[in-house]
Amino acid sequence: RLSAVPYCAQHLSLAPWRGLLCSLIPNLLISYICFVYGLAALLSIILGMFAAWNVYLISIGETFIDYLAGFHTLNAIS
């Protein structure tokens, strides 16, 4: 039966990075949590803006593909 032993409480002779990692774990954990929540917020904002843009395009009777096709042909004509 395996017991749950935290990584830093266990002696690992073949892990040369153990001392550095265990000294940085509190800061690393806080940084990781902030990064993950920030990334989730950023993705939510970007996807929300994209959804709002699609709602706008649908409300004027277009789709995103039609918008891109029209934009491409307008640039080709100019």
mmCIF file of N, CA and C in Angstrom:
data_model
loop_
_atom_site.group_PDB
_atom_site.id
_atom_site.type_symbol
_atom_site.label_atom_id
_atom_site.label_comp_id
_atom_site.label_asym_id
_atom_site.label_seq_id
_atom_site.Cartn_x
_atom_site.Cartn_y
_atom_site.Cartn_z
ATOM 1 N N ARG A 1 0.844 -1.181 0.000
ATOM 2 C CA ARG A 1 0.000 0.000 0.000
ATOM 3 C C ARG A 1 0.889 1.243 0.000
ATOM 4 N N LEU A 2 0.592 2.164 -0.876
ATOM 5 C CA LEU A 2 1.373 3.394 -0.973
ATOM 6 C C LEU A 2 0.863 4.424 0.020
ATOM 7 N N SER A 3 1.794 5.119 0.629
ATOM 8 C CA SER A 3 1.408 6.195 1.543
ATOM 9 C C SER A 3 1.646 7.536 0.853
ATOM 10 N N ALA A 4 0.812 8.486 1.184
ATOM 11 C CA ALA A 4 0.939 9.821 0.601
ATOM 12 C C ALA A 4 1.976 10.612 1.382
ATOM 13 N N VAL A 5 3.146 10.801 0.791
ATOM 14 C CA VAL A 5 4.223 11.563 1.419
ATOM 15 C C VAL A 5 4.485 12.780 0.542
ATOM 16 N N PRO A 6 4.442 13.970 1.104
ATOM 17 C CA PRO A 6 4.730 15.163 0.301
ATOM 18 C C PRO A 6 6.126 15.093 -0.310
ATOM 19 N N TYR A 7 6.261 15.704 -1.464
ATOM 20 C CA TYR A 7 7.517 15.650 -2.205
ATOM 21 C C TYR A 7 8.678 16.201 -1.386
ATOM 22 N N CYS A 8 8.487 17.312 -0.707
ATOM 23 C CA CYS A 8 9.590 17.946 0.017
ATOM 24 C C CYS A 8 9.908 17.258 1.342
ATOM 25 N N ALA A 9 9.031 16.411 1.846
ATOM 26 C CA ALA A 9 9.307 15.704 3.096
ATOM 27 C C ALA A 9 10.053 14.401 2.849
ATOM 28 N N GLN A 10 10.177 14.007 1.618
ATOM 29 C CA GLN A 10 10.803 12.743 1.261
ATOM 30 C C GLN A 10 12.249 12.997 0.836
ATOM 31 N N HIS A 11 13.144 12.112 1.230
ATOM 32 C CA HIS A 11 14.538 12.259 0.828
ATOM 33 C C HIS A 11 14.723 11.595 -0.531
ATOM 34 N N LEU A 12 15.091 12.381 -1.506
ATOM 35 C CA LEU A 12 15.324 11.865 -2.853
ATOM 36 C C LEU A 12 16.762 12.175 -3.237
ATOM 37 N N SER A 13 17.589 11.154 -3.280
ATOM 38 C CA SER A 13 19.004 11.378 -3.549
ATOM 39 C C SER A 13 19.281 11.632 -5.032
ATOM 40 N N LEU A 14 18.417 11.182 -5.913
ATOM 41 C CA LEU A 14 18.663 11.341 -7.344
ATOM 42 C C LEU A 14 17.963 12.565 -7.938
ATOM 43 N N ALA A 15 17.437 13.428 -7.109
ATOM 44 C CA ALA A 15 16.771 14.636 -7.593
ATOM 45 C C ALA A 15 17.572 15.863 -7.159
ATOM 46 N N PRO A 16 18.502 16.332 -7.989
ATOM 47 C CA PRO A 16 19.346 17.457 -7.595
ATOM 48 C C PRO A 16 18.574 18.772 -7.465
ATOM 49 N N TRP A 17 17.414 18.881 -8.079
ATOM 50 C CA TRP A 17 16.624 20.107 -8.024
ATOM 51 C C TRP A 17 15.716 20.165 -6.804
ATOM 52 N N ARG A 18 15.739 19.149 -5.943
ATOM 53 C CA ARG A 18 14.832 19.058 -4.801
ATOM 54 C C ARG A 18 14.960 20.261 -3.871
ATOM 55 N N GLY A 19 16.168 20.643 -3.509
ATOM 56 C CA GLY A 19 16.371 21.763 -2.591
ATOM 57 C C GLY A 19 15.841 23.071 -3.150
ATOM 58 N N LEU A 20 16.145 23.340 -4.406
ATOM 59 C CA LEU A 20 15.673 24.567 -5.047
ATOM 60 C C LEU A 20 14.152 24.570 -5.172
ATOM 61 N N LEU A 21 13.589 23.457 -5.609
ATOM 62 C CA LEU A 21 12.143 23.386 -5.783
ATOM 63 C C LEU A 21 11.416 23.527 -4.450
ATOM 64 N N CYS A 22 11.905 22.877 -3.416
ATOM 65 C CA CYS A 22 11.240 22.952 -2.113
ATOM 66 C C CYS A 22 11.365 24.337 -1.485
ATOM 67 N N SER A 23 12.431 25.058 -1.791
ATOM 68 C CA SER A 23 12.552 26.413 -1.255
ATOM 69 C C SER A 23 11.661 27.396 -2.017
ATOM 70 N N LEU A 24 11.336 27.073 -3.266
ATOM 71 C CA LEU A 24 10.522 27.964 -4.089
ATOM 72 C C LEU A 24 9.043 27.602 -4.113
ATOM 73 N N ILE A 25 8.648 26.489 -3.493
ATOM 74 C CA ILE A 25 7.263 26.014 -3.619
ATOM 75 C C ILE A 25 6.228 27.040 -3.173
ATOM 76 N N PRO A 26 6.363 27.755 -2.060
ATOM 77 C CA PRO A 26 5.305 28.722 -1.712
ATOM 78 C C PRO A 26 5.123 29.804 -2.783
ATOM 79 N N ASN A 27 6.218 30.384 -3.240
ATOM 80 C CA ASN A 27 6.128 31.415 -4.284
ATOM 81 C C ASN A 27 5.678 30.827 -5.610
ATOM 82 N N LEU A 28 6.150 29.626 -5.912
ATOM 83 C CA LEU A 28 5.778 28.964 -7.154
ATOM 84 C C LEU A 28 4.290 28.653 -7.172
ATOM 85 N N LEU A 29 3.762 28.212 -6.058
ATOM 86 C CA LEU A 29 2.347 27.881 -5.973
ATOM 87 C C LEU A 29 1.481 29.130 -6.125
ATOM 88 N N ILE A 30 1.857 30.210 -5.466
ATOM 89 C CA ILE A 30 1.095 31.460 -5.580
ATOM 90 C C ILE A 30 1.165 31.986 -7.016
ATOM 91 N N SER A 31 2.338 31.934 -7.622
ATOM 92 C CA SER A 31 2.487 32.386 -9.007
ATOM 93 C C SER A 31 1.664 31.527 -9.954
ATOM 94 N N TYR A 32 1.664 30.230 -9.721
ATOM 95 C CA TYR A 32 0.899 29.314 -10.565
ATOM 96 C C TYR A 32 -0.595 29.602 -10.465
ATOM 97 N N ILE A 33 -1.080 29.806 -9.259
ATOM 98 C CA ILE A 33 -2.509 30.083 -9.060
ATOM 99 C C ILE A 33 -2.893 31.402 -9.731
ATOM 100 N N CYS A 34 -2.070 32.439 -9.561
ATOM 101 C CA CYS A 34 -2.354 33.731 -10.201
ATOM 102 C C CYS A 34 -2.325 33.606 -11.721
ATOM 103 N N PHE A 35 -1.367 32.857 -12.243
ATOM 104 C CA PHE A 35 -1.271 32.671 -13.690
ATOM 105 C C PHE A 35 -2.496 31.945 -14.236
ATOM 106 N N VAL A 36 -2.915 30.887 -13.565
ATOM 107 C CA VAL A 36 -4.052 30.100 -14.048
ATOM 108 C C VAL A 36 -5.338 30.922 -14.005
ATOM 109 N N TYR A 37 -5.575 31.638 -12.909
ATOM 110 C CA TYR A 37 -6.778 32.471 -12.836
ATOM 111 C C TYR A 37 -6.717 33.624 -13.836
ATOM 112 N N GLY A 38 -5.550 34.203 -14.033
ATOM 113 C CA GLY A 38 -5.405 35.265 -15.023
ATOM 114 C C GLY A 38 -5.646 34.761 -16.436
ATOM 115 N N LEU A 39 -5.120 33.578 -16.738
ATOM 116 C CA LEU A 39 -5.337 32.982 -18.051
ATOM 117 C C LEU A 39 -6.810 32.667 -18.270
ATOM 118 N N ALA A 40 -7.470 32.142 -17.248
ATOM 119 C CA ALA A 40 -8.904 31.848 -17.357
ATOM 120 C C ALA A 40 -9.706 33.128 -17.578
ATOM 121 N N ALA A 41 -9.359 34.191 -16.865
ATOM 122 C CA ALA A 41 -10.068 35.464 -17.039
ATOM 123 C C ALA A 41 -9.828 36.031 -18.436
ATOM 124 N N LEU A 42 -8.600 35.972 -18.908
ATOM 125 C CA LEU A 42 -8.282 36.476 -20.238
ATOM 126 C C LEU A 42 -9.023 35.695 -21.318
ATOM 127 N N LEU A 43 -9.031 34.376 -21.209
ATOM 128 C CA LEU A 43 -9.755 33.565 -22.185
ATOM 129 C C LEU A 43 -11.249 33.832 -22.133
ATOM 130 N N SER A 44 -11.787 34.024 -20.938
ATOM 131 C CA SER A 44 -13.219 34.329 -20.816
ATOM 132 C C SER A 44 -13.549 35.657 -21.488
ATOM 133 N N ILE A 45 -12.696 36.650 -21.298
ATOM 134 C CA ILE A 45 -12.923 37.956 -21.926
ATOM 135 C C ILE A 45 -12.842 37.845 -23.447
ATOM 136 N N ILE A 46 -11.815 37.167 -23.943
ATOM 137 C CA ILE A 46 -11.645 37.035 -25.392
ATOM 138 C C ILE A 46 -12.796 36.251 -26.009
ATOM 139 N N LEU A 47 -13.153 35.126 -25.399
ATOM 140 C CA LEU A 47 -14.251 34.325 -25.944
ATOM 141 C C LEU A 47 -15.588 35.044 -25.805
ATOM 142 N N GLY A 48 -15.766 35.806 -24.737
ATOM 143 C CA GLY A 48 -16.984 36.591 -24.578
ATOM 144 C C GLY A 48 -17.101 37.668 -25.637
ATOM 145 N N MET A 49 -15.986 38.327 -25.944
ATOM 146 C CA MET A 49 -16.005 39.342 -26.998
ATOM 147 C C MET A 49 -16.283 38.709 -28.360
ATOM 148 N N PHE A 50 -15.722 37.539 -28.602
ATOM 149 C CA PHE A 50 -15.978 36.840 -29.857
ATOM 150 C C PHE A 50 -17.444 36.427 -29.956
ATOM 151 N N ALA A 51 -18.026 35.965 -28.855
ATOM 152 C CA ALA A 51 -19.445 35.595 -28.847
ATOM 153 C C ALA A 51 -20.318 36.825 -29.089
ATOM 154 N N ALA A 52 -19.979 37.944 -28.461
ATOM 155 C CA ALA A 52 -20.744 39.178 -28.676
ATOM 156 C C ALA A 52 -20.628 39.636 -30.126
ATOM 157 N N TRP A 53 -19.445 39.503 -30.706
ATOM 158 C CA TRP A 53 -19.244 39.865 -32.110
ATOM 159 C C TRP A 53 -20.108 38.982 -33.016
ATOM 160 N N ASN A 54 -20.160 37.673 -32.710
ATOM 161 C CA ASN A 54 -21.006 36.775 -33.500
ATOM 162 C C ASN A 54 -22.482 37.115 -33.344
ATOM 163 N N VAL A 55 -22.913 37.475 -32.149
ATOM 164 C CA VAL A 55 -24.310 37.881 -31.938
ATOM 165 C C VAL A 55 -24.612 39.125 -32.763
ATOM 166 N N TYR A 56 -23.687 40.066 -32.777
ATOM 167 C CA TYR A 56 -23.870 41.279 -33.583
ATOM 168 C C TYR A 56 -23.972 40.935 -35.069
ATOM 169 N N LEU A 57 -23.053 40.092 -35.554
ATOM 170 C CA LEU A 57 -23.086 39.734 -36.971
ATOM 171 C C LEU A 57 -24.374 39.013 -37.340
ATOM 172 N N ILE A 58 -24.831 38.114 -36.483
ATOM 173 C CA ILE A 58 -26.079 37.402 -36.753
ATOM 174 C C ILE A 58 -27.254 38.368 -36.739
ATOM 175 N N SER A 59 -27.220 39.365 -35.861
ATOM 176 C CA SER A 59 -28.330 40.319 -35.785
ATOM 177 C C SER A 59 -28.428 41.199 -37.030
ATOM 178 N N ILE A 60 -27.314 41.400 -37.738
ATOM 179 C CA ILE A 60 -27.375 42.176 -38.984
ATOM 180 C C ILE A 60 -27.505 41.267 -40.200
ATOM 181 N N GLY A 61 -27.662 39.974 -39.973
ATOM 182 C CA GLY A 61 -27.924 39.037 -41.068
ATOM 183 C C GLY A 61 -26.694 38.474 -41.742
ATOM 184 N N GLU A 62 -25.565 38.476 -41.081
ATOM 185 C CA GLU A 62 -24.345 37.909 -41.640
ATOM 186 C C GLU A 62 -23.826 36.820 -40.726
ATOM 187 N N THR A 63 -22.877 36.065 -41.244
ATOM 188 C CA THR A 63 -22.143 35.113 -40.410
ATOM 189 C C THR A 63 -20.682 35.535 -40.415
ATOM 190 N N PHE A 64 -19.914 34.946 -39.542
ATOM 191 C CA PHE A 64 -18.499 35.296 -39.457
ATOM 192 C C PHE A 64 -17.778 34.926 -40.753
ATOM 193 N N ILE A 65 -18.152 33.790 -41.341
ATOM 194 C CA ILE A 65 -17.534 33.364 -42.601
ATOM 195 C C ILE A 65 -17.880 34.347 -43.721
ATOM 196 N N ASP A 66 -19.148 34.786 -43.774
ATOM 197 C CA ASP A 66 -19.537 35.788 -44.777
ATOM 198 C C ASP A 66 -18.765 37.088 -44.572
ATOM 199 N N TYR A 67 -18.585 37.474 -43.319
ATOM 200 C CA TYR A 67 -17.837 38.696 -43.008
ATOM 201 C C TYR A 67 -16.394 38.574 -43.486
ATOM 202 N N LEU A 68 -15.763 37.427 -43.201
ATOM 203 C CA LEU A 68 -14.382 37.225 -43.641
ATOM 204 C C LEU A 68 -14.288 37.170 -45.157
ATOM 205 N N ALA A 69 -15.242 36.527 -45.817
ATOM 206 C CA ALA A 69 -15.226 36.454 -47.281
ATOM 207 C C ALA A 69 -15.409 37.846 -47.879
ATOM 208 N N GLY A 70 -16.307 38.638 -47.326
ATOM 209 C CA GLY A 70 -16.510 39.998 -47.813
ATOM 210 C C GLY A 70 -15.307 40.876 -47.564
ATOM 211 N N PHE A 71 -14.666 40.702 -46.424
ATOM 212 C CA PHE A 71 -13.471 41.479 -46.094
ATOM 213 C C PHE A 71 -12.343 41.139 -47.051
ATOM 214 N N HIS A 72 -12.211 39.851 -47.392
ATOM 215 C CA HIS A 72 -11.158 39.404 -48.303
ATOM 216 C C HIS A 72 -11.390 39.962 -49.707
ATOM 217 N N THR A 73 -12.631 39.947 -50.186
ATOM 218 C CA THR A 73 -12.899 40.457 -51.531
ATOM 219 C C THR A 73 -12.752 41.973 -51.588
ATOM 220 N N LEU A 74 -13.086 42.673 -50.495
ATOM 221 C CA LEU A 74 -12.899 44.124 -50.480
ATOM 222 C C LEU A 74 -11.424 44.484 -50.549
ATOM 223 N N ASN A 75 -10.572 43.715 -49.875
ATOM 224 C CA ASN A 75 -9.136 43.978 -49.933
ATOM 225 C C ASN A 75 -8.571 43.635 -51.304
ATOM 226 N N ALA A 76 -9.123 42.618 -51.961
ATOM 227 C CA ALA A 76 -8.627 42.229 -53.279
ATOM 228 C C ALA A 76 -9.006 43.271 -54.329
ATOM 229 N N ILE A 77 -10.166 43.923 -54.162
ATOM 230 C CA ILE A 77 -10.616 44.937 -55.120
ATOM 231 C C ILE A 77 -9.791 46.210 -54.987
ATOM 232 N N SER A 78 -9.431 46.577 -53.780
ATOM 233 C CA SER A 78 -8.719 47.837 -53.536
ATOM 234 C C SER A 78 -7.331 47.845 -54.090
#
